[in-house]
């Protein structure tokens, strides 16, 4: 019985399990896009804001959308200009949803990679319970934010978790650069700064 438990645990903490979770997340996201109605909140406004830049306007005071003036940093502008191009000038909402589903799967992969590094360094299976990975892909709220709302927070979080992954790997300079890129998408990423500062000054 002890041997059987060890085999099961080794599978649950294996690369195969992590890859399976990422693929399951991707499939679940695609199902959600096709079965659950999209809710328009900010996507159209994002497209309107970057259209002003494409039209040659660089004065933030004059850049706006239906929800008000452009309040996001330049990184947001460049990323959403690219997303606008990928989605037929922002009109192909379903394609945008698939892209954001992919973003979520990247976040899941990065978080699982961080868990595995922490567990390996601690040499303790209990350090990060395997079932936490299952919670990552079953959160209704997170799938809604990514697949059904298309918030710019999603892009910022991809970069934040990439930065965290680099920090866990002790690649501090690359991590700080990635974190800086994340703040260029949305400034709420600065909320991570106090914790990061603690590690950087140690």
mmCIF file of N, CA and C in Angstrom, residues 167 172 179 192-202:
data_model
loop_
_atom_site.group_PDB
_atom_site.id
_atom_site.type_symbol
_atom_site.label_atom_id
_atom_site.label_comp_id
_atom_site.label_asym_id
_atom_site.label_seq_id
_atom_site.Cartn_x
_atom_site.Cartn_y
_atom_site.Cartn_z
ATOM 1 N N UNK A 167 12.024 34.973 -10.762
ATOM 2 C CA UNK A 167 12.518 35.205 -9.402
ATOM 3 C C UNK A 167 12.747 33.876 -8.680
ATOM 4 N N UNK A 172 17.224 37.398 -11.094
ATOM 5 C CA UNK A 172 16.660 38.632 -10.560
ATOM 6 C C UNK A 172 16.571 39.755 -11.592
ATOM 7 N N UNK A 179 8.918 42.231 -14.707
ATOM 8 C CA UNK A 179 7.986 42.920 -13.807
ATOM 9 C C UNK A 179 7.732 44.349 -14.290
ATOM 10 N N UNK A 192 2.441 44.431 -6.157
ATOM 11 C CA UNK A 192 3.408 43.371 -5.877
ATOM 12 C C UNK A 192 4.749 43.939 -5.396
ATOM 13 N N UNK A 193 4.956 45.232 -5.577
ATOM 14 C CA UNK A 193 6.267 45.836 -5.346
ATOM 15 C C UNK A 193 6.788 45.694 -3.915
ATOM 16 N N UNK A 194 5.984 45.884 -2.865
ATOM 17 C CA UNK A 194 6.536 45.754 -1.499
ATOM 18 C C UNK A 194 7.143 44.372 -1.248
ATOM 19 N N UNK A 195 6.443 43.322 -1.665
ATOM 20 C CA UNK A 195 6.977 41.976 -1.470
ATOM 21 C C UNK A 195 8.252 41.774 -2.270
ATOM 22 N N UNK A 196 8.276 42.289 -3.497
ATOM 23 C CA UNK A 196 9.466 42.171 -4.333
ATOM 24 C C UNK A 196 10.641 42.923 -3.708
ATOM 25 N N UNK A 197 10.345 44.090 -3.156
ATOM 26 C CA UNK A 197 11.402 44.889 -2.536
ATOM 27 C C UNK A 197 12.074 44.141 -1.386
ATOM 28 N N UNK A 198 11.279 43.403 -0.619
ATOM 29 C CA UNK A 198 11.827 42.633 0.496
ATOM 30 C C UNK A 198 12.878 41.650 -0.002
ATOM 31 N N UNK A 199 12.568 40.955 -1.108
ATOM 32 C CA UNK A 199 13.510 39.975 -1.660
ATOM 33 C C UNK A 199 14.735 40.650 -2.265
ATOM 34 N N UNK A 200 14.535 41.791 -2.913
ATOM 35 C CA UNK A 200 15.640 42.449 -3.603
ATOM 36 C C UNK A 200 16.668 43.045 -2.647
ATOM 37 N N UNK A 201 16.225 43.434 -1.448
ATOM 38 C CA UNK A 201 17.155 44.067 -0.493
ATOM 39 C C UNK A 201 17.791 43.045 0.465
ATOM 40 N N UNK A 202 17.390 41.792 0.359
ATOM 41 C CA UNK A 202 17.982 40.781 1.251
ATOM 42 C C UNK A 202 19.448 40.519 0.888
#
